[in-house]
Short mmCIF file of C-alpha atoms in Angstrom, two decimals:
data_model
loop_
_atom_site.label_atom_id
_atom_site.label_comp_id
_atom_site.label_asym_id
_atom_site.label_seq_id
_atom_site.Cartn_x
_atom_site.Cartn_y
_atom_site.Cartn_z
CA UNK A 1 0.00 0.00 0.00
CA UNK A 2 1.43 3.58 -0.93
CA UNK A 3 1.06 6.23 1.56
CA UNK A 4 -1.71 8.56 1.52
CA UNK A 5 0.26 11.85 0.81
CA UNK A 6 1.38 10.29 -2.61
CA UNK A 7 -2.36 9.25 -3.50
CA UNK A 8 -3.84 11.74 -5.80
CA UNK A 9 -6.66 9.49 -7.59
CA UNK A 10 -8.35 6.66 -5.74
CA UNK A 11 -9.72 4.51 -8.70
CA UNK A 12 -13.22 2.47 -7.22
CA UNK A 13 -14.63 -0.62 -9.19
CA UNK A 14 -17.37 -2.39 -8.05
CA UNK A 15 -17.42 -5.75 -9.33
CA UNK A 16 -19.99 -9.00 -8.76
CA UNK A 17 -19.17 -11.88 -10.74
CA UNK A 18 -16.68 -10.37 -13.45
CA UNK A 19 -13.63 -12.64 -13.59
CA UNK A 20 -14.65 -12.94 -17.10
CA UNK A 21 -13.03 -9.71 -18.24
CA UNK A 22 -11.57 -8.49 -14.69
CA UNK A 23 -7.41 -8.79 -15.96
CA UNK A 24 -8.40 -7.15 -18.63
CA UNK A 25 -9.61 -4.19 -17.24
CA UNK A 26 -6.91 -3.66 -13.82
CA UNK A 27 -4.23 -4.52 -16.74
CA UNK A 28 -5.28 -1.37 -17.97
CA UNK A 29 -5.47 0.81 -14.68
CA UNK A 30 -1.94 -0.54 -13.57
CA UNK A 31 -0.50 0.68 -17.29
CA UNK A 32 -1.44 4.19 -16.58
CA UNK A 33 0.78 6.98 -16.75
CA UNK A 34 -0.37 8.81 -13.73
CA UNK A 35 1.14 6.54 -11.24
CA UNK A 36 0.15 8.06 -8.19
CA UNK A 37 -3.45 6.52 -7.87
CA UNK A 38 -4.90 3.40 -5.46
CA UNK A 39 -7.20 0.94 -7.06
CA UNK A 40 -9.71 0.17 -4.37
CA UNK A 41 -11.68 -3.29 -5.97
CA UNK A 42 -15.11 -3.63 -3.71
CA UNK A 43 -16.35 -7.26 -4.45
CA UNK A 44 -20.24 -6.97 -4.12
CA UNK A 45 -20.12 -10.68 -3.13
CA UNK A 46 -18.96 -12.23 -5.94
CA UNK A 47 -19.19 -16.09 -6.45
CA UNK A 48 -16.95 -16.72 -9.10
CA UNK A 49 -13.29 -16.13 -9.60
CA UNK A 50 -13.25 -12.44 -9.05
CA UNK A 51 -11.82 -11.90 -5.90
CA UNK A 52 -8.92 -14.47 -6.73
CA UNK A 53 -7.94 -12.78 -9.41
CA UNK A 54 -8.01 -9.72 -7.64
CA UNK A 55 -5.87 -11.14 -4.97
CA UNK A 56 -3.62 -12.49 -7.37
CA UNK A 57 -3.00 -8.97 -8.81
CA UNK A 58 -2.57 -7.44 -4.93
CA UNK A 59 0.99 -9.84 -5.21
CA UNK A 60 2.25 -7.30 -8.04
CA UNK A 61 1.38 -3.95 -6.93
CA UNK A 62 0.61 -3.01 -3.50
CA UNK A 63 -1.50 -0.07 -4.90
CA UNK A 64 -4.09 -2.38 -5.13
CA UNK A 65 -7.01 -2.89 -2.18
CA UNK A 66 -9.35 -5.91 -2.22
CA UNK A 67 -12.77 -4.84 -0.13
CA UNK A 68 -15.32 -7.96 0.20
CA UNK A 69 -19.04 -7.53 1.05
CA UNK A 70 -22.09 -8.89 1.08
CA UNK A 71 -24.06 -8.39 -1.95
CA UNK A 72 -26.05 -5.21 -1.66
CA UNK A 73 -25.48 -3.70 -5.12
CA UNK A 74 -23.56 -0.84 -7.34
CA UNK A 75 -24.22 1.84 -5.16
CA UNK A 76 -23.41 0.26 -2.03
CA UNK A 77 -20.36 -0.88 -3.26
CA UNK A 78 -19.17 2.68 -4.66
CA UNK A 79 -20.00 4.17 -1.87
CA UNK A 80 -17.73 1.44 0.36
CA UNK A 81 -14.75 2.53 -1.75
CA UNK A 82 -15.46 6.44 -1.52
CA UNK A 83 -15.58 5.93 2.49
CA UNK A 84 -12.02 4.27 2.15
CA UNK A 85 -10.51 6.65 -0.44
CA UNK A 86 -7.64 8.46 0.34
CA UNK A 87 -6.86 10.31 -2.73
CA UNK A 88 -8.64 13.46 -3.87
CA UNK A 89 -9.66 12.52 -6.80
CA UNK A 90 -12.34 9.30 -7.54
CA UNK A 91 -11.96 7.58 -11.33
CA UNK A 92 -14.78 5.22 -11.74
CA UNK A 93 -14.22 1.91 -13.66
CA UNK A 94 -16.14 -0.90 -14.41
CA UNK A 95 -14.79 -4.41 -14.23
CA UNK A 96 -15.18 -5.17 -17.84
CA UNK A 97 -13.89 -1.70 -19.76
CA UNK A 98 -10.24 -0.86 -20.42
CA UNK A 99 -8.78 2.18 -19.60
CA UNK A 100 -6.50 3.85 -21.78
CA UNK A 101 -2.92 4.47 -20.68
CA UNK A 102 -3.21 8.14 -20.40
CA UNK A 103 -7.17 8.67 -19.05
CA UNK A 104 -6.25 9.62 -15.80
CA UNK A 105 -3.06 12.12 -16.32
CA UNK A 106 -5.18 13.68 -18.98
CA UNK A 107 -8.25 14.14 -16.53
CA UNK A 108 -5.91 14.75 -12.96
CA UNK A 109 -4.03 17.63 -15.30
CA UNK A 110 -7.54 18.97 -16.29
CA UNK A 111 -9.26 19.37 -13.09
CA UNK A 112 -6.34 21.08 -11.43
CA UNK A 113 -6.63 23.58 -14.24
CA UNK A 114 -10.28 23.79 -13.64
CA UNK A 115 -10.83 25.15 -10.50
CA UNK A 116 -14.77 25.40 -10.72
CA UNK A 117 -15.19 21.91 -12.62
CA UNK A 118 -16.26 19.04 -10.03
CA UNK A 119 -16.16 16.19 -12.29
CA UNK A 120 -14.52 15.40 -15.59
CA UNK A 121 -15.39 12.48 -18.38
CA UNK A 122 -14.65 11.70 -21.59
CA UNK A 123 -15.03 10.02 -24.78
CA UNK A 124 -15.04 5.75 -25.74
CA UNK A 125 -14.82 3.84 -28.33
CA UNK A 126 -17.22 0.97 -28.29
CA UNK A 127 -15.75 -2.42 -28.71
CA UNK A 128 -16.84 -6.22 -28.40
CA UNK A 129 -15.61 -9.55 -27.63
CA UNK A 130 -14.71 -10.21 -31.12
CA UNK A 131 -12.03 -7.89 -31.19
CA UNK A 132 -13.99 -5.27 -33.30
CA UNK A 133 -14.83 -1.75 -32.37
CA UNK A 134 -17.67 0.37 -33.00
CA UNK A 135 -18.48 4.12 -32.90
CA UNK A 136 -16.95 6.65 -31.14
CA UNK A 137 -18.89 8.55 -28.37
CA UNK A 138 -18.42 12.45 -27.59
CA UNK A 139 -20.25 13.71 -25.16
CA UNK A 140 -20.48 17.63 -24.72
CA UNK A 141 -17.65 19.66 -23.63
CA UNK A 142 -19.51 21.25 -20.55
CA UNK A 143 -23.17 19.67 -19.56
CA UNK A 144 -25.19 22.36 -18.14
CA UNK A 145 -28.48 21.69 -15.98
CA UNK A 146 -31.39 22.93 -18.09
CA UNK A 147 -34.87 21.32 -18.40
CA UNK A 148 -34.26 21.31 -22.21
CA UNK A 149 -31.74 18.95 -21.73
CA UNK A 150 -33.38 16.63 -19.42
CA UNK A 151 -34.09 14.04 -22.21
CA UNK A 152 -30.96 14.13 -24.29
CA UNK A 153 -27.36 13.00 -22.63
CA UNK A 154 -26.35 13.72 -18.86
CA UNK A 155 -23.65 14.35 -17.23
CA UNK A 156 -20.98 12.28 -18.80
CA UNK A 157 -20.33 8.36 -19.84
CA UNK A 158 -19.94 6.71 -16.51
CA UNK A 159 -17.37 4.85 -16.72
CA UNK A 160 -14.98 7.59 -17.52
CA UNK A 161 -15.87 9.81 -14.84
CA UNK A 162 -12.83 11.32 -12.61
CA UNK A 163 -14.67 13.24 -9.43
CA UNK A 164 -13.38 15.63 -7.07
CA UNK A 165 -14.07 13.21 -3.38
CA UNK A 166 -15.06 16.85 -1.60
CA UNK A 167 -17.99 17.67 -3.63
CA UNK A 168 -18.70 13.54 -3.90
CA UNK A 169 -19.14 13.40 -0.42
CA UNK A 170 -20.81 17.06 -0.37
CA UNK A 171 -24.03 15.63 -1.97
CA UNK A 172 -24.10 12.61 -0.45
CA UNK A 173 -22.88 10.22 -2.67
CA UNK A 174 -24.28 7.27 -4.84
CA UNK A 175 -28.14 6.20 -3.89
CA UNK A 176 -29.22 2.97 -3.96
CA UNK A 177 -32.65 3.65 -5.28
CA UNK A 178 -31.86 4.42 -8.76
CA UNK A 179 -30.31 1.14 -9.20
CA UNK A 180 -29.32 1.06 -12.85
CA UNK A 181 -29.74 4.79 -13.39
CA UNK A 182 -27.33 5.99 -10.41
CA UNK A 183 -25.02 7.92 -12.62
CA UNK A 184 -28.01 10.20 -13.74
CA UNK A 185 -28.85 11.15 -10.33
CA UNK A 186 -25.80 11.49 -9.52
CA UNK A 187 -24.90 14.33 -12.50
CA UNK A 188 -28.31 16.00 -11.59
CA UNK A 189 -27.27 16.49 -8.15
CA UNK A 190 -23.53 16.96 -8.63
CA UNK A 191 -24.48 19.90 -11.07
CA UNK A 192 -25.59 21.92 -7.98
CA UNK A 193 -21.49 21.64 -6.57
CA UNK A 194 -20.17 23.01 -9.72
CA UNK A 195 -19.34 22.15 -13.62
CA UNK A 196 -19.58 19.14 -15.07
CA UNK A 197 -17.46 18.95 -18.13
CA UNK A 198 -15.91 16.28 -20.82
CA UNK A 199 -12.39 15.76 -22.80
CA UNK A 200 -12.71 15.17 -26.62
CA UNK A 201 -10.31 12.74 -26.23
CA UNK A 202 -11.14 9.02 -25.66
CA UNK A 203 -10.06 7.73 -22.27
CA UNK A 204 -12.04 4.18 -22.49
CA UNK A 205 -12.71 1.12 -24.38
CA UNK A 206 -16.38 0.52 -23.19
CA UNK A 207 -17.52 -3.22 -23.76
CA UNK A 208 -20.60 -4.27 -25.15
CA UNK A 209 -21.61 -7.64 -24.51
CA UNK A 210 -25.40 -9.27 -23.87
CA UNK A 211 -24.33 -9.53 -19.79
CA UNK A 212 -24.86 -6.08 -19.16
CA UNK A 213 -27.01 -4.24 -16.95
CA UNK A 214 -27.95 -1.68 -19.59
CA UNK A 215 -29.10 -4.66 -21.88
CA UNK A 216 -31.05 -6.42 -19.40
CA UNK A 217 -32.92 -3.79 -17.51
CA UNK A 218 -33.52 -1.10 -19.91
CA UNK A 219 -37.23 -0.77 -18.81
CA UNK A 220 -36.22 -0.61 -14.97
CA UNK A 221 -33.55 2.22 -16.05
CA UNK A 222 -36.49 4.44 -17.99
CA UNK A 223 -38.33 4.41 -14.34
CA UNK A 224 -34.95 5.36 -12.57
CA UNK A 225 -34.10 7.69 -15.08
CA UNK A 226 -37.80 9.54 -15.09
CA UNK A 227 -38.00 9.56 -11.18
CA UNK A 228 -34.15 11.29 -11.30
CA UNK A 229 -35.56 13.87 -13.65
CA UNK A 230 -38.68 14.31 -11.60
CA UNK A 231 -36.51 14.90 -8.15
CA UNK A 232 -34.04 17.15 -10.14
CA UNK A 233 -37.08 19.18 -10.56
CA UNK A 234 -38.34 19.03 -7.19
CA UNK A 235 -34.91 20.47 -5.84
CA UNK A 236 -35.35 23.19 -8.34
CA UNK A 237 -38.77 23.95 -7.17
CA UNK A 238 -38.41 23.25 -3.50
CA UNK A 239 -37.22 20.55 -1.95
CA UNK A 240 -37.31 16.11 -3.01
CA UNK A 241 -40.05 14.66 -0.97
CA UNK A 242 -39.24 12.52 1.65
CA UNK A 243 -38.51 8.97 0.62
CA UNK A 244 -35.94 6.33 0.94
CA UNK A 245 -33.39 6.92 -1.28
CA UNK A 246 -31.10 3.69 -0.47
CA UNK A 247 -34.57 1.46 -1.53
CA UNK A 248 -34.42 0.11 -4.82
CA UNK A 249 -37.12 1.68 -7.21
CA UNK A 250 -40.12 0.02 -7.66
CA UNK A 251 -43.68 1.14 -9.14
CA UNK A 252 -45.19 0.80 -5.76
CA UNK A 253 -42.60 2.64 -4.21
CA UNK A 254 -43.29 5.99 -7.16
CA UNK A 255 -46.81 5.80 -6.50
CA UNK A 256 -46.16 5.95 -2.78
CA UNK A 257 -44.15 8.72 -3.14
CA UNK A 258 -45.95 10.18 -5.55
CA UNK A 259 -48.66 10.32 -3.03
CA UNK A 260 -47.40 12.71 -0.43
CA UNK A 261 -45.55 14.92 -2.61
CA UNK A 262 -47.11 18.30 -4.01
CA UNK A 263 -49.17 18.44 -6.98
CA UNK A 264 -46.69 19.10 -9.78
CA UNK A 265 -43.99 16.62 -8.42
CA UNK A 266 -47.26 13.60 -7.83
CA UNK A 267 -48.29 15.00 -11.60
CA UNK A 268 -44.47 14.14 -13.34
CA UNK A 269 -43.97 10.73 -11.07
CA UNK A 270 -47.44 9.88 -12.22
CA UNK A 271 -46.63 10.61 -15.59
CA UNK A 272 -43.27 8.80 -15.33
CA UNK A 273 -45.41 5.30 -14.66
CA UNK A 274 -47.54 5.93 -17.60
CA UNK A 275 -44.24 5.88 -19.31
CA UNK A 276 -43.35 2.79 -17.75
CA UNK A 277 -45.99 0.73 -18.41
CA UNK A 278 -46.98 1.52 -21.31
CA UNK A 279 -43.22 0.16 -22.37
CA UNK A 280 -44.36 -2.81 -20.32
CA UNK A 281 -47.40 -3.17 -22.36
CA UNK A 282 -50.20 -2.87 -18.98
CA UNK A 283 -52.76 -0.78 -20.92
CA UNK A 284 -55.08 -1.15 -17.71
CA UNK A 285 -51.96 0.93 -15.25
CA UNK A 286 -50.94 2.94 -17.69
CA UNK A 287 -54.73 4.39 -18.25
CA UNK A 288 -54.82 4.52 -14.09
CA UNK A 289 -51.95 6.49 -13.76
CA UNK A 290 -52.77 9.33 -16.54
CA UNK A 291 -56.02 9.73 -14.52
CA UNK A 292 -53.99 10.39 -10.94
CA UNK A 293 -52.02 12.90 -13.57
CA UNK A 294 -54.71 14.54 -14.87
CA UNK A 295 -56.58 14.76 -12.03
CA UNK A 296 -53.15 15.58 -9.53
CA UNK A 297 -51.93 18.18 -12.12
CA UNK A 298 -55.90 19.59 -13.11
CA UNK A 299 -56.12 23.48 -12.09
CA UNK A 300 -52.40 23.85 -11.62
CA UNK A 301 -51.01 26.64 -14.12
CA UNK A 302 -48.14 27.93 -11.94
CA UNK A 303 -45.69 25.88 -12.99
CA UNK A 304 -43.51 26.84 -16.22
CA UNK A 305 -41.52 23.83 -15.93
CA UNK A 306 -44.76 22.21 -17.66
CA UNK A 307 -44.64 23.95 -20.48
CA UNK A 308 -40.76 22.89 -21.36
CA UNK A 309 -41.22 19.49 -20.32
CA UNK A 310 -44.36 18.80 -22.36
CA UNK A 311 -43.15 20.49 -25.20
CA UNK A 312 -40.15 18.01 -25.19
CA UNK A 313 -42.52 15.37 -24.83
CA UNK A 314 -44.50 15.76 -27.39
CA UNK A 315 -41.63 15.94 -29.86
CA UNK A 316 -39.92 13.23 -28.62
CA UNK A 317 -43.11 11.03 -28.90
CA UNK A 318 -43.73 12.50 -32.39
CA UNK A 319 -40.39 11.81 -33.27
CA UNK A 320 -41.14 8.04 -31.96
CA UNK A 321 -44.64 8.07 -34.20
CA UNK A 322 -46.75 7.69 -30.93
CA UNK A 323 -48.66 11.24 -31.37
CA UNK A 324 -49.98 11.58 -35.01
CA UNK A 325 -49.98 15.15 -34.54
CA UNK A 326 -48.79 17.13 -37.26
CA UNK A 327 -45.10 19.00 -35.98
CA UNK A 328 -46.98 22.29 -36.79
CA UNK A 329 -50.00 21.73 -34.70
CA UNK A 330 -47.87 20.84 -31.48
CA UNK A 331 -45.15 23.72 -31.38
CA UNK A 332 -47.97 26.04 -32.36
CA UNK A 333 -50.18 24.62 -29.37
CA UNK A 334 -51.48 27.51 -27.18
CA UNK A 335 -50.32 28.37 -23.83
CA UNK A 336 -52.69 27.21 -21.61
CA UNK A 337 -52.85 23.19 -23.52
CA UNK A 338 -49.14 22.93 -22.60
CA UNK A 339 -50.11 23.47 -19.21
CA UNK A 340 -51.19 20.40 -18.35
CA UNK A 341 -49.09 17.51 -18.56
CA UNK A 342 -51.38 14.92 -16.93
CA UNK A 343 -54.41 16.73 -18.93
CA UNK A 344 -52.49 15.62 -22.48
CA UNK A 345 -51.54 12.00 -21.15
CA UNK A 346 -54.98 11.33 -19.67
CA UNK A 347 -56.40 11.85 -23.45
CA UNK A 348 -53.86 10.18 -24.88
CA UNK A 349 -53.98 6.84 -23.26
CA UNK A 350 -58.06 7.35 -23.17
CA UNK A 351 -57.98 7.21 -27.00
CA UNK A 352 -55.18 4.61 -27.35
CA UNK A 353 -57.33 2.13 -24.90
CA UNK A 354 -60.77 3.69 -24.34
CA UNK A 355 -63.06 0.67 -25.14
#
């Protein structure tokens, strides 16, 4: 183990169950030209090989720190290796990408230029098991918090993320609750501490492969994502109502919440489930929920946020083919339509599955 005063980046990887592409990716960490970094590994209780090979790699470089838990998930396990970090700086990694050699001198030399900028990504390169690599993905050079951009890109990729620890720790951290949509709560409250900004250059190889968590649970991450949105907004407004955010997002647990906050936050969580299951294909929740919308939302007009975010919405689902309105007739829409979100849903849905 190095000492602390020579620790400038403390890398954290969660892993559970990776031993499948694990060398690969501390290979890459231990090859980087900023040498002054710890690699703290948290094993999310792992029940293959992973913490062997771990161990195996803690023989070659004492910079290296095996943590082993019981399984309790991403967050839990980032959050474990932000407690122990000693360096000021935390590079996330996942335990199947590869770093490339330079990514963290590149992003320590940034941020010490940048005195206002909190966290730092960059772009990847896309590449599979085969050996071949796909597209390269930019990301902009400074993301700003605006409800315009709410439905395009956050934050930055992830996995290439370099974080000052202060303002980490300053909003509290990962939560649990988002589950596979952590990192977007995470840039939505992070944006509060200061800027949020990207390299042009690529810094990561980023995997794809059938065993991820973005392929498996991309309806689950639409109901993290829209609840992370909706509590953005809240903050913005007010205050986030209270709930449990170390419980893992559920339906039940939106509606509850949804249910003793104030009328435009219940109105955007409702509308978030009619989101949800219509990708689900549950015609009969979908329908409920734009009624609590409409009817949680109905005689509310104070709110400009609803204007933006319908607006948005309305493209989007135009652009998706789910309106049939003409583009004409929905920028063009008057005032005091936009108003209500839960108003436009409700009719929506009532058409779609009125019998």
């Amino acid at each position: 183990m190095i000492e602390n005063k020579d620790i400038i980046v403390s890398v954290v990887l969660p892993v559970y169950n990776g031993a499948k592409f694990l060398d690969e990716s501390l290979a890459s960490i231990l090859a980087q030209t900023e040498s002054r970094f710890e690699l703290l590994v948290v094993d999310d209780g792992s029940t293959d090989r992973s913490p062997d090979i771990v161990t195996r790699w803690m023989m070659q470089d004492a910079r290296i720190r095996l943590i082993r838990s019981p399984k309790k998930g991403v967050a839990a396990a980032c959050n474990e290796g932000i407690r122990l970090a000693q360096g000021r700086y935390i590079a996330r990694m996942d335990a199947d990408d590869i770093a490339l050699h330079d990514r963290f001198a590149k992003q320590v030399r940034y941020l010490e230029r940048h005195e206002n900028c909190v966290a730092v990504g960059g772009a990847y390169v896309e590449f599979f098991n085969d050996g071949s690599r796909g597209r390269t993905q930019t990301w902009p050079a400074r993301w700003t918090y605006n409800l315009d951009d709410l439905f395009g890109p956050i934050g930055m990729p992830h996995p290439t993320a370099m974080i000052k620890i202060e303002a980490l720790k300053s909003v509290g951290g990962y939560r649990g609750a988002f589950v596979s949509a952590q990192d977007v709560d995470l840039w939505l409250r992070l944006a509060s501490e200061g800027d949020i900004d990207n390299l042009n250059d690529v810094v990561l190889l980023y995997r794809r492969h059938s065993e991820q968590v973005s392929e498996h649970r991309a309806i689950e991450q639409s109901l993290c994502r829209g609840v992370a949105m909706a509590m953005s907004i809240a903050r913005q407004i007010d205050s986030e109502p209270k709930w449990d955010a170390d419980e893992p997002l559920s339906a039940l647990s939106v509606s509850k919440v949804a249910a003793n906050s104030s009328p435009e936050i219940a109105a955007l969580l409702y509308a978030v489930l009619v989101e949800y299951y219509f990708k689900l294909g549950d015609a009969k929740s979908s329908r409920y929920y734009a009624n609590l919308s409409y009817l949680t939302f109905r005689g509310v007009v104070k709110l400009k946020i609803a204007q933006v975010l319908l607006r948005r919405w309305l493209v989007r689902s135009l652009s998706n083919g789910e309106t049939g309105l003409p583009t004409k007739f929905i920028m063009a829409a008057p005032v005091a339509w936009t108003q209500s979100l839960g108003g436009y849903l409700f009719e929506k849905f009532r058409r779609r599955w009125s019998s």
